[in-house]
C-alpha atoms as an extended CHARMM CRD file, in Angstrom:
* protein
*
       261  EXT
         1         1  MET       CA            113.6780000000      133.6560000000       32.6940000000  PROA      1               0.0000000000
         2         2  ASN       CA            110.4510000000      133.4430000000       34.3940000000  PROA      2               0.0000000000
         3         3  GLU       CA            108.5850000000      130.2090000000       34.9500000000  PROA      3               0.0000000000
         4         4  ASP       CA            105.8560000000      130.4880000000       32.2380000000  PROA      4               0.0000000000
         5         5  VAL       CA            108.7280000000      131.4730000000       29.6120000000  PROA      5               0.0000000000
         6         6  LYS       CA            110.7630000000      128.3710000000       30.8100000000  PROA      6               0.0000000000
         7         7  LEU       CA            108.1020000000      126.0970000000       30.5700000000  PROA      7               0.0000000000
         8         8  LYS       CA            106.9320000000      127.0750000000       27.1860000000  PROA      8               0.0000000000
         9         9  ARG       CA            110.5610000000      126.7850000000       25.8740000000  PROA      9               0.0000000000
        10        10  ILE       CA            111.3920000000      123.3570000000       27.4190000000  PROA      10              0.0000000000
        11        11  TYR       CA            107.9140000000      122.1470000000       25.8580000000  PROA      11              0.0000000000
        12        12  LYS       CA            109.0870000000      123.3820000000       22.3450000000  PROA      12              0.0000000000
        13        13  GLU       CA            112.6960000000      122.0190000000       22.9440000000  PROA      13              0.0000000000
        14        14  ALA       CA            111.1460000000      118.5260000000       23.9470000000  PROA      14              0.0000000000
        15        15  TYR       CA            108.9380000000      118.5550000000       20.4470000000  PROA      15              0.0000000000
        16        16  ASP       CA            111.5330000000      119.5430000000       18.6030000000  PROA      16              0.0000000000
        17        17  PHE       CA            114.0890000000      116.8090000000       20.0510000000  PROA      17              0.0000000000
        18        18  LEU       CA            111.7720000000      114.1650000000       19.0580000000  PROA      18              0.0000000000
        19        19  LYS       CA            111.4150000000      115.6830000000       15.6020000000  PROA      19              0.0000000000
        20        20  ARG       CA            115.0900000000      115.2460000000       15.0450000000  PROA      20              0.0000000000
        21        21  LYS       CA            114.9130000000      111.4680000000       16.2180000000  PROA      21              0.0000000000
        22        22  VAL       CA            112.0990000000      110.3380000000       14.3300000000  PROA      22              0.0000000000
        23        23  ASP       CA            109.9970000000      111.6240000000       11.1540000000  PROA      23              0.0000000000
        24        24  GLU       CA            107.3960000000      114.0230000000       12.2640000000  PROA      24              0.0000000000
        25        25  SER       CA            104.7670000000      111.7340000000       10.6560000000  PROA      25              0.0000000000
        26        26  VAL       CA            105.6680000000      109.1750000000       12.9490000000  PROA      26              0.0000000000
        27        27  LEU       CA            105.6050000000      111.5860000000       16.3400000000  PROA      27              0.0000000000
        28        28  LYS       CA            101.9140000000      113.1760000000       15.1170000000  PROA      28              0.0000000000
        29        29  LYS       CA            100.7520000000      109.2920000000       14.5640000000  PROA      29              0.0000000000
        30        30  GLN       CA            101.6230000000      108.7250000000       18.0320000000  PROA      30              0.0000000000
        31        31  LEU       CA            100.2020000000      111.8100000000       19.5080000000  PROA      31              0.0000000000
        32        32  GLU       CA             97.0130000000      111.9250000000       17.4350000000  PROA      32              0.0000000000
        33        33  TYR       CA             95.6750000000      108.7260000000       19.0170000000  PROA      33              0.0000000000
        34        34  TYR       CA             94.2830000000      110.3170000000       21.5500000000  PROA      34              0.0000000000
        35        35  HSD       CA             92.0850000000      112.4220000000       19.8350000000  PROA      35              0.0000000000
        36        36  ASN       CA             90.6140000000      109.5400000000       17.6790000000  PROA      36              0.0000000000
        37        37  HSD       CA             89.6840000000      107.2020000000       20.6780000000  PROA      37              0.0000000000
        38        38  LYS       CA             86.3020000000      107.6570000000       22.4300000000  PROA      38              0.0000000000
        39        39  PRO       CA             84.2440000000      104.8100000000       23.9230000000  PROA      39              0.0000000000
        40        40  ASN       CA             80.9770000000      103.7730000000       22.3990000000  PROA      40              0.0000000000
        41        41  SER       CA             79.7700000000      102.0390000000       25.5450000000  PROA      41              0.0000000000
        42        42  THR       CA             79.9320000000      101.4620000000       29.2240000000  PROA      42              0.0000000000
        43        43  LYS       CA             81.1430000000       98.1020000000       28.3430000000  PROA      43              0.0000000000
        44        44  GLU       CA             84.1730000000       99.8380000000       26.6580000000  PROA      44              0.0000000000
        45        45  ILE       CA             84.8430000000      102.2970000000       29.4570000000  PROA      45              0.0000000000
        46        46  PHE       CA             84.7600000000       99.2540000000       32.0220000000  PROA      46              0.0000000000
        47        47  LYS       CA             87.1060000000       97.1840000000       30.0840000000  PROA      47              0.0000000000
        48        48  GLN       CA             89.4680000000      100.2520000000       30.1060000000  PROA      48              0.0000000000
        49        49  MET       CA             88.9730000000      100.8960000000       33.6970000000  PROA      49              0.0000000000
        50        50  VAL       CA             90.0740000000       96.8810000000       34.5100000000  PROA      50              0.0000000000
        51        51  GLY       CA             92.7430000000       97.3530000000       31.8210000000  PROA      51              0.0000000000
        52        52  SER       CA             94.3700000000      100.5890000000       33.6490000000  PROA      52              0.0000000000
        53        53  LEU       CA             94.0030000000       98.7050000000       36.7120000000  PROA      53              0.0000000000
        54        54  LYS       CA             96.3800000000       96.0450000000       35.6620000000  PROA      54              0.0000000000
        55        55  ASN       CA             98.8560000000       98.5390000000       34.7130000000  PROA      55              0.0000000000
        56        56  LYS       CA             99.8260000000       99.0580000000       38.2580000000  PROA      56              0.0000000000
        57        57  GLN       CA            103.3720000000       98.6310000000       38.8390000000  PROA      57              0.0000000000
        58        58  GLY       CA            104.5570000000       95.2480000000       38.9850000000  PROA      58              0.0000000000
        59        59  TYR       CA            100.9320000000       93.7180000000       37.7670000000  PROA      59              0.0000000000
        60        60  VAL       CA            101.5100000000       93.6330000000       34.2150000000  PROA      60              0.0000000000
        61        61  ASN       CA            103.6410000000       90.4580000000       34.3140000000  PROA      61              0.0000000000
        62        62  PHE       CA            101.3330000000       88.9660000000       36.9420000000  PROA      62              0.0000000000
        63        63  ILE       CA             97.6150000000       89.5400000000       35.7930000000  PROA      63              0.0000000000
        64        64  ALA       CA             96.2400000000       87.8170000000       32.6320000000  PROA      64              0.0000000000
        65        65  ASP       CA             95.3790000000       89.8350000000       29.4030000000  PROA      65              0.0000000000
        66        66  VAL       CA             92.0970000000       91.5690000000       29.9990000000  PROA      66              0.0000000000
        67        67  ASP       CA             90.7320000000       90.2750000000       26.7930000000  PROA      67              0.0000000000
        68        68  GLN       CA             90.8270000000       86.8270000000       28.1700000000  PROA      68              0.0000000000
        69        69  MET       CA             88.4340000000       87.8540000000       30.8840000000  PROA      69              0.0000000000
        70        70  ASP       CA             85.6810000000       88.2180000000       28.7770000000  PROA      70              0.0000000000
        71        71  TYR       CA             83.3430000000       85.3230000000       29.6840000000  PROA      71              0.0000000000
        72        72  ILE       CA             84.2490000000       85.6040000000       33.4350000000  PROA      72              0.0000000000
        73        73  LEU       CA             83.5240000000       89.2580000000       33.4010000000  PROA      73              0.0000000000
        74        74  LEU       CA             80.3990000000       88.9610000000       31.7280000000  PROA      74              0.0000000000
        75        75  GLY       CA             81.1340000000       90.7030000000       28.4570000000  PROA      75              0.0000000000
        76        76  PHE       CA             82.4560000000       93.3290000000       30.5310000000  PROA      76              0.0000000000
        77        77  GLU       CA             79.2230000000       94.5270000000       31.5750000000  PROA      77              0.0000000000
        78        78  PRO       CA             79.3980000000       96.3040000000       35.1070000000  PROA      78              0.0000000000
        79        79  LYS       CA             75.9610000000       95.8910000000       36.2090000000  PROA      79              0.0000000000
        80        80  LYS       CA             75.7630000000       92.2220000000       35.4290000000  PROA      80              0.0000000000
        81        81  ILE       CA             79.0520000000       91.7160000000       37.1250000000  PROA      81              0.0000000000
        82        82  LEU       CA             77.6640000000       93.5500000000       40.2980000000  PROA      82              0.0000000000
        83        83  LYS       CA             74.5940000000       91.3220000000       40.1330000000  PROA      83              0.0000000000
        84        84  ARG       CA             76.7260000000       88.1540000000       39.8050000000  PROA      84              0.0000000000
        85        85  PHE       CA             79.6210000000       88.8890000000       42.2100000000  PROA      85              0.0000000000
        86        86  GLY       CA             78.0880000000       91.6710000000       44.3880000000  PROA      86              0.0000000000
        87        87  TYR       CA             80.9180000000       92.6540000000       46.8970000000  PROA      87              0.0000000000
        88        88  ASP       CA             82.2010000000       88.6800000000       46.9230000000  PROA      88              0.0000000000
        89        89  TRP       CA             85.8350000000       89.1990000000       45.7220000000  PROA      89              0.0000000000
        90        90  LYS       CA             86.5930000000       85.8110000000       46.6710000000  PROA      90              0.0000000000
        91        91  LYS       CA             84.0750000000       84.2620000000       44.1900000000  PROA      91              0.0000000000
        92        92  LEU       CA             85.4060000000       86.3290000000       41.5420000000  PROA      92              0.0000000000
        93        93  PHE       CA             89.1500000000       85.4450000000       42.3770000000  PROA      93              0.0000000000
        94        94  LEU       CA             88.1370000000       81.4110000000       42.3650000000  PROA      94              0.0000000000
        95        95  GLU       CA             86.8600000000       81.6880000000       38.8910000000  PROA      95              0.0000000000
        96        96  PHE       CA             89.8740000000       83.8200000000       37.8970000000  PROA      96              0.0000000000
        97        97  LYS       CA             91.7560000000       80.9580000000       39.5080000000  PROA      97              0.0000000000
        98        98  GLU       CA             90.1350000000       78.1090000000       37.4900000000  PROA      98              0.0000000000
        99        99  LYS       CA             91.0110000000       79.8860000000       34.4250000000  PROA      99              0.0000000000
       100       100  PHE       CA             94.5160000000       81.3570000000       34.9930000000  PROA      100             0.0000000000
       101       101  GLY       CA             95.7450000000       79.2610000000       38.0090000000  PROA      101             0.0000000000
       102       102  GLN       CA             98.1050000000       77.2260000000       36.0190000000  PROA      102             0.0000000000
       103       103  ASN       CA             99.9790000000       80.2730000000       34.6850000000  PROA      103             0.0000000000
       104       104  TYR       CA            100.0090000000       82.6690000000       37.5440000000  PROA      104             0.0000000000
       105       105  ARG       CA            100.6020000000       82.6110000000       41.3150000000  PROA      105             0.0000000000
       106       106  MET       CA             97.2800000000       82.8370000000       42.8650000000  PROA      106             0.0000000000
       107       107  ASN       CA             97.1730000000       82.7860000000       46.9350000000  PROA      107             0.0000000000
       108       108  ILE       CA             93.8150000000       83.6350000000       48.0120000000  PROA      108             0.0000000000
       109       109  ASP       CA             95.1560000000       83.6160000000       51.7570000000  PROA      109             0.0000000000
       110       110  ASN       CA             97.7730000000       86.5360000000       50.7050000000  PROA      110             0.0000000000
       111       111  LYS       CA             95.8970000000       89.9080000000       50.8900000000  PROA      111             0.0000000000
       112       112  ARG       CA             98.9920000000       91.3230000000       48.8600000000  PROA      112             0.0000000000
       113       113  ASN       CA             98.7960000000       88.7300000000       46.1650000000  PROA      113             0.0000000000
       114       114  ALA       CA             98.1580000000       90.4970000000       42.8280000000  PROA      114             0.0000000000
       115       115  TRP       CA             95.0180000000       88.6520000000       41.8660000000  PROA      115             0.0000000000
       116       116  VAL       CA             93.6650000000       89.1590000000       45.3190000000  PROA      116             0.0000000000
       117       117  MET       CA             94.1470000000       92.8400000000       44.7660000000  PROA      117             0.0000000000
       118       118  TYR       CA             93.0610000000       92.9810000000       40.9950000000  PROA      118             0.0000000000
       119       119  SER       CA             89.6940000000       90.8420000000       42.0640000000  PROA      119             0.0000000000
       120       120  ARG       CA             88.8380000000       93.3970000000       44.6280000000  PROA      120             0.0000000000
       121       121  GLY       CA             89.5350000000       96.2590000000       42.3370000000  PROA      121             0.0000000000
       122       122  VAL       CA             87.6620000000       94.7940000000       39.5010000000  PROA      122             0.0000000000
       123       123  LEU       CA             84.2870000000       94.5870000000       41.7100000000  PROA      123             0.0000000000
       124       124  SER       CA             84.8800000000       98.2680000000       42.8840000000  PROA      124             0.0000000000
       125       125  CYS       CA             85.0410000000       99.1510000000       39.4220000000  PROA      125             0.0000000000
       126       126  SER       CA             81.7230000000       97.7610000000       38.5300000000  PROA      126             0.0000000000
       127       127  LYS       CA             80.3060000000       99.0240000000       41.5370000000  PROA      127             0.0000000000
       128       128  PHE       CA             81.3900000000      102.5540000000       40.6030000000  PROA      128             0.0000000000
       129       129  LEU       CA             80.5170000000      102.2650000000       37.0100000000  PROA      129             0.0000000000
       130       130  SER       CA             76.7780000000      100.6980000000       37.7270000000  PROA      130             0.0000000000
       131       131  ASN       CA             76.0330000000      104.3250000000       38.5370000000  PROA      131             0.0000000000
       132       132  PHE       CA             75.8300000000      105.3310000000       35.2660000000  PROA      132             0.0000000000
       133       133  ASP       CA             73.3290000000      104.1020000000       32.5130000000  PROA      133             0.0000000000
       134       134  SER       CA             75.1240000000      105.3230000000       29.5880000000  PROA      134             0.0000000000
       135       135  VAL       CA             78.2540000000      106.8120000000       27.8970000000  PROA      135             0.0000000000
       136       136  LYS       CA             76.7510000000      110.1230000000       28.0090000000  PROA      136             0.0000000000
       137       137  GLU       CA             75.6980000000      110.2090000000       31.7680000000  PROA      137             0.0000000000
       138       138  PHE       CA             79.5080000000      109.1120000000       32.3250000000  PROA      138             0.0000000000
       139       139  ASP       CA             80.6690000000      111.7630000000       30.1070000000  PROA      139             0.0000000000
       140       140  ASP       CA             78.4900000000      114.5430000000       31.5150000000  PROA      140             0.0000000000
       141       141  PHE       CA             79.8970000000      113.2620000000       35.1690000000  PROA      141             0.0000000000
       142       142  VAL       CA             83.6650000000      113.6920000000       33.7320000000  PROA      142             0.0000000000
       143       143  ASN       CA             82.8840000000      117.0370000000       32.0470000000  PROA      143             0.0000000000
       144       144  SER       CA             81.5550000000      118.5930000000       35.4670000000  PROA      144             0.0000000000
       145       145  PHE       CA             85.1140000000      118.6480000000       36.6070000000  PROA      145             0.0000000000
       146       146  PHE       CA             86.6800000000      120.7240000000       33.8680000000  PROA      146             0.0000000000
       147       147  HSD       CA             86.9300000000      124.2020000000       35.4750000000  PROA      147             0.0000000000
       148       148  ASN       CA             90.4040000000      124.5410000000       36.3440000000  PROA      148             0.0000000000
       149       149  GLU       CA             93.6350000000      122.6380000000       37.1150000000  PROA      149             0.0000000000
       150       150  PHE       CA             92.4150000000      121.9310000000       40.7190000000  PROA      150             0.0000000000
       151       151  THR       CA             88.9640000000      120.4670000000       39.8120000000  PROA      151             0.0000000000
       152       152  ILE       CA             90.4180000000      118.4970000000       36.9240000000  PROA      152             0.0000000000
       153       153  ALA       CA             92.7890000000      117.3130000000       39.5030000000  PROA      153             0.0000000000
       154       154  SER       CA             90.0010000000      116.1770000000       41.9530000000  PROA      154             0.0000000000
       155       155  LEU       CA             88.3020000000      113.4250000000       39.5320000000  PROA      155             0.0000000000
       156       156  PRO       CA             91.4420000000      111.3460000000       39.5210000000  PROA      156             0.0000000000
       157       157  MET       CA             91.4740000000      111.8810000000       43.4130000000  PROA      157             0.0000000000
       158       158  LEU       CA             87.8660000000      110.7140000000       43.7220000000  PROA      158             0.0000000000
       159       159  LEU       CA             88.6830000000      107.7220000000       41.5090000000  PROA      159             0.0000000000
       160       160  GLU       CA             91.4190000000      106.7810000000       43.7740000000  PROA      160             0.0000000000
       161       161  LYS       CA             88.8620000000      106.6700000000       46.7000000000  PROA      161             0.0000000000
       162       162  GLU       CA             86.3430000000      104.7620000000       44.9390000000  PROA      162             0.0000000000
       163       163  ILE       CA             88.1300000000      102.0300000000       43.0160000000  PROA      163             0.0000000000
       164       164  PHE       CA             90.5270000000       99.7670000000       44.9740000000  PROA      164             0.0000000000
       165       165  GLY       CA             93.9670000000       99.6740000000       44.0180000000  PROA      165             0.0000000000
       166       166  PHE       CA             93.7810000000      102.4310000000       41.5060000000  PROA      166             0.0000000000
       167       167  GLY       CA             96.0030000000      105.3310000000       42.8490000000  PROA      167             0.0000000000
       168       168  PHE       CA             96.2090000000      109.0410000000       41.2370000000  PROA      168             0.0000000000
       169       169  PRO       CA             98.1320000000      108.0890000000       38.1270000000  PROA      169             0.0000000000
       170       170  LEU       CA             96.0410000000      104.9080000000       37.2230000000  PROA      170             0.0000000000
       171       171  ALA       CA             93.1270000000      107.1080000000       37.2590000000  PROA      171             0.0000000000
       172       172  CYS       CA             94.8120000000      109.5050000000       34.8930000000  PROA      172             0.0000000000
       173       173  ASP       CA             95.7500000000      106.7200000000       32.8280000000  PROA      173             0.0000000000
       174       174  PHE       CA             92.2320000000      105.4660000000       32.7170000000  PROA      174             0.0000000000
       175       175  LEU       CA             90.7080000000      108.6970000000       31.7480000000  PROA      175             0.0000000000
       176       176  LYS       CA             93.3560000000      109.7250000000       28.9050000000  PROA      176             0.0000000000
       177       177  GLU       CA             92.9270000000      106.2200000000       27.7320000000  PROA      177             0.0000000000
       178       178  ILE       CA             89.2150000000      106.6540000000       27.0890000000  PROA      178             0.0000000000
       179       179  GLY       CA             89.5270000000      110.0440000000       25.0970000000  PROA      179             0.0000000000
       180       180  TYR       CA             89.9680000000      112.7050000000       27.9970000000  PROA      180             0.0000000000
       181       181  VAL       CA             92.5850000000      114.7560000000       26.7420000000  PROA      181             0.0000000000
       182       182  GLN       CA             92.5640000000      116.9650000000       29.7020000000  PROA      182             0.0000000000
       183       183  TYR       CA             94.4580000000      114.2320000000       31.6380000000  PROA      183             0.0000000000
       184       184  GLY       CA             97.9060000000      113.1050000000       31.5800000000  PROA      184             0.0000000000
       185       185  LYS       CA             99.6740000000      110.2520000000       33.6280000000  PROA      185             0.0000000000
       186       186  PRO       CA            102.3900000000      111.4460000000       36.1260000000  PROA      186             0.0000000000
       187       187  ASP       CA            104.6130000000      108.5390000000       35.5630000000  PROA      187             0.0000000000
       188       188  VAL       CA            108.0320000000      108.1300000000       36.5480000000  PROA      188             0.0000000000
       189       189  HSD       CA            109.5830000000      109.4070000000       33.2130000000  PROA      189             0.0000000000
       190       190  LEU       CA            107.7920000000      112.6950000000       33.5430000000  PROA      190             0.0000000000
       191       191  LYS       CA            108.6480000000      113.0400000000       37.2890000000  PROA      191             0.0000000000
       192       192  GLU       CA            112.3540000000      112.3110000000       36.6850000000  PROA      192             0.0000000000
       193       193  ILE       CA            112.6060000000      114.9330000000       33.5460000000  PROA      193             0.0000000000
       194       194  PHE       CA            110.5110000000      117.6370000000       35.6650000000  PROA      194             0.0000000000
       195       195  MET       CA            112.6940000000      117.0060000000       38.7910000000  PROA      195             0.0000000000
       196       196  GLU       CA            116.0150000000      117.4790000000       36.7630000000  PROA      196             0.0000000000
       197       197  LEU       CA            114.9220000000      120.3300000000       35.2240000000  PROA      197             0.0000000000
       198       198  ASN       CA            113.6410000000      121.9140000000       38.2510000000  PROA      198             0.0000000000
       199       199  LEU       CA            109.8860000000      122.3260000000       36.7660000000  PROA      199             0.0000000000
       200       200  VAL       CA            108.6380000000      120.8410000000       40.1670000000  PROA      200             0.0000000000
       201       201  LYS       CA            109.9270000000      120.8730000000       43.7740000000  PROA      201             0.0000000000
       202       202  LEU       CA            108.5550000000      117.8130000000       44.8740000000  PROA      202             0.0000000000
       203       203  ASP       CA            108.0680000000      114.7200000000       42.4800000000  PROA      203             0.0000000000
       204       204  THR       CA            104.5790000000      113.8570000000       44.0780000000  PROA      204             0.0000000000
       205       205  ASP       CA            101.6560000000      112.6740000000       41.4470000000  PROA      205             0.0000000000
       206       206  TYR       CA             99.5820000000      115.7010000000       42.0480000000  PROA      206             0.0000000000
       207       207  GLU       CA            102.4030000000      118.2080000000       41.6740000000  PROA      207             0.0000000000
       208       208  VAL       CA            103.5100000000      116.8160000000       38.2600000000  PROA      208             0.0000000000
       209       209  PHE       CA            100.1060000000      116.4750000000       36.9400000000  PROA      209             0.0000000000
       210       210  LYS       CA             99.4330000000      120.1160000000       37.7980000000  PROA      210             0.0000000000
       211       211  LYS       CA            102.5580000000      120.9680000000       35.8500000000  PROA      211             0.0000000000
       212       212  ILE       CA            101.1930000000      119.0690000000       32.8130000000  PROA      212             0.0000000000
       213       213  VAL       CA             98.0170000000      121.0230000000       32.9630000000  PROA      213             0.0000000000
       214       214  LYS       CA             99.9050000000      124.0830000000       33.3590000000  PROA      214             0.0000000000
       215       215  ILE       CA            102.2140000000      123.5610000000       30.4380000000  PROA      215             0.0000000000
       216       216  GLY       CA             99.2510000000      122.5130000000       28.2030000000  PROA      216             0.0000000000
       217       217  LEU       CA             97.6610000000      125.7960000000       29.1610000000  PROA      217             0.0000000000
       218       218  LEU       CA            100.7230000000      127.9420000000       28.2650000000  PROA      218             0.0000000000
       219       219  VAL       CA            101.2410000000      126.1180000000       24.8860000000  PROA      219             0.0000000000
       220       220  ASN       CA             97.6710000000      125.8930000000       23.9270000000  PROA      220             0.0000000000
       221       221  GLN       CA             98.0720000000      121.9880000000       23.8340000000  PROA      221             0.0000000000
       222       222  ASP       CA             95.9200000000      119.1160000000       25.4890000000  PROA      222             0.0000000000
       223       223  PRO       CA             97.5820000000      117.7290000000       28.7070000000  PROA      223             0.0000000000
       224       224  VAL       CA             97.4910000000      114.4500000000       27.3780000000  PROA      224             0.0000000000
       225       225  ILE       CA             99.8550000000      115.4770000000       24.2740000000  PROA      225             0.0000000000
       226       226  VAL       CA            102.1140000000      117.2240000000       27.0840000000  PROA      226             0.0000000000
       227       227  ASP       CA            102.2380000000      114.1120000000       28.8000000000  PROA      227             0.0000000000
       228       228  LYS       CA            102.9460000000      111.9270000000       25.6950000000  PROA      228             0.0000000000
       229       229  VAL       CA            105.7980000000      114.2960000000       24.3520000000  PROA      229             0.0000000000
       230       230  PHE       CA            108.0530000000      113.8270000000       27.5920000000  PROA      230             0.0000000000
       231       231  TRP       CA            106.9470000000      110.0700000000       27.9180000000  PROA      231             0.0000000000
       232       232  LEU       CA            108.3710000000      109.3010000000       24.5130000000  PROA      232             0.0000000000
       233       233  ILE       CA            111.7440000000      111.1320000000       25.2990000000  PROA      233             0.0000000000
       234       234  GLY       CA            111.6050000000      109.0450000000       28.4050000000  PROA      234             0.0000000000
       235       235  SER       CA            110.6830000000      105.6290000000       26.8820000000  PROA      235             0.0000000000
       236       236  GLY       CA            111.7280000000      105.9430000000       23.3360000000  PROA      236             0.0000000000
       237       237  ASN       CA            108.4990000000      103.8300000000       22.3680000000  PROA      237             0.0000000000
       238       238  PHE       CA            106.7910000000      104.7410000000       19.3830000000  PROA      238             0.0000000000
       239       239  TYR       CA            104.3350000000      101.7240000000       19.6490000000  PROA      239             0.0000000000
       240       240  GLU       CA            101.7170000000      103.2020000000       17.0450000000  PROA      240             0.0000000000
       241       241  SER       CA            104.4870000000      102.6680000000       14.3890000000  PROA      241             0.0000000000
       242       242  ASP       CA            106.2590000000       99.7960000000       15.8980000000  PROA      242             0.0000000000
       243       243  ILE       CA            109.3620000000      101.8360000000       16.4340000000  PROA      243             0.0000000000
       244       244  LYS       CA            111.9560000000      101.9830000000       19.4340000000  PROA      244             0.0000000000
       245       245  ILE       CA            114.4720000000      104.4510000000       19.6150000000  PROA      245             0.0000000000
       246       246  GLY       CA            115.8900000000      103.6250000000       23.2140000000  PROA      246             0.0000000000
       247       247  LYS       CA            115.5170000000      105.9120000000       26.3920000000  PROA      247             0.0000000000
       248       248  GLN       CA            116.3660000000      109.4750000000       25.5200000000  PROA      248             0.0000000000
       249       249  LYS       CA            115.8640000000      111.0860000000       29.0170000000  PROA      249             0.0000000000
       250       250  SER       CA            119.5270000000      111.8210000000       29.8590000000  PROA      250             0.0000000000
       251       251  GLU       CA            120.5740000000      113.1680000000       26.4050000000  PROA      251             0.0000000000
       252       252  PHE       CA            117.3720000000      115.5420000000       26.6520000000  PROA      252             0.0000000000
       253       253  ILE       CA            117.9400000000      116.6870000000       30.0390000000  PROA      253             0.0000000000
       254       254  ASP       CA            121.6230000000      117.4910000000       29.4570000000  PROA      254             0.0000000000
       255       255  TYR       CA            120.6360000000      119.2290000000       26.1780000000  PROA      255             0.0000000000
       256       256  ILE       CA            118.0240000000      121.4160000000       28.2350000000  PROA      256             0.0000000000
       257       257  LYS       CA            120.3940000000      122.3720000000       30.4520000000  PROA      257             0.0000000000
       258       258  ASN       CA            122.9680000000      123.6990000000       28.2510000000  PROA      258             0.0000000000
       259       259  LYS       CA            120.3200000000      125.6730000000       26.4220000000  PROA      259             0.0000000000
       260       260  LEU       CA            119.2080000000      127.3040000000       29.4860000000  PROA      260             0.0000000000
       261       261  LYS       CA            122.8490000000      128.1720000000       30.6850000000  PROA      261             0.0000000000
């Protein structure tokens, strides 16, 4: 079986596997979320960017909810934030500490402290997004990368360099969450499934991302949907319908291996 045939078959089996676990209406509701979500302002883009920054492994439980940062982050206006704080992350950190210090460990002298890292990341987000005066300008910028799987992958690489603490997966997370369906997140669930089924030789972010895009091209489906199908198998979390079926990764991997014998 050549690779293209194998990839198409595994994706179809993955989708059908989920259909046997939940009603298809539940599955479609979860997948269609990404086709119905587009930001209306640069404020919304910035809010999602700092929200994705918070999704860094280990940060979720150590950083406050982004909605609670509205006042400190000046209504999530990137240019206002840049004007107020510039590159002074310590100033931002101290404002965060005044509001959230009783609930979180916040040590300004520890460069690896989650809030130190987050404060630096937030200011780099404001610096980057201040280059765009409108959603259209940002959209034109993102669309300029949509030529092939290599140029598509170069945008998360750029964001990884521009945004302190972002990394390739978080950049992908940010882009897909603001409606760019060309992006899937190469997270741990996909890495484990792809490696176990020999879809990739290395479980690097870049290799897994390229495979997500390739599967999407083969099955005529947006990469974000490919990502979500395998993610749902790994997590079992249909959060749009408040349904959790438990992790299905091991069962699916065994099922596919038997199918491909």
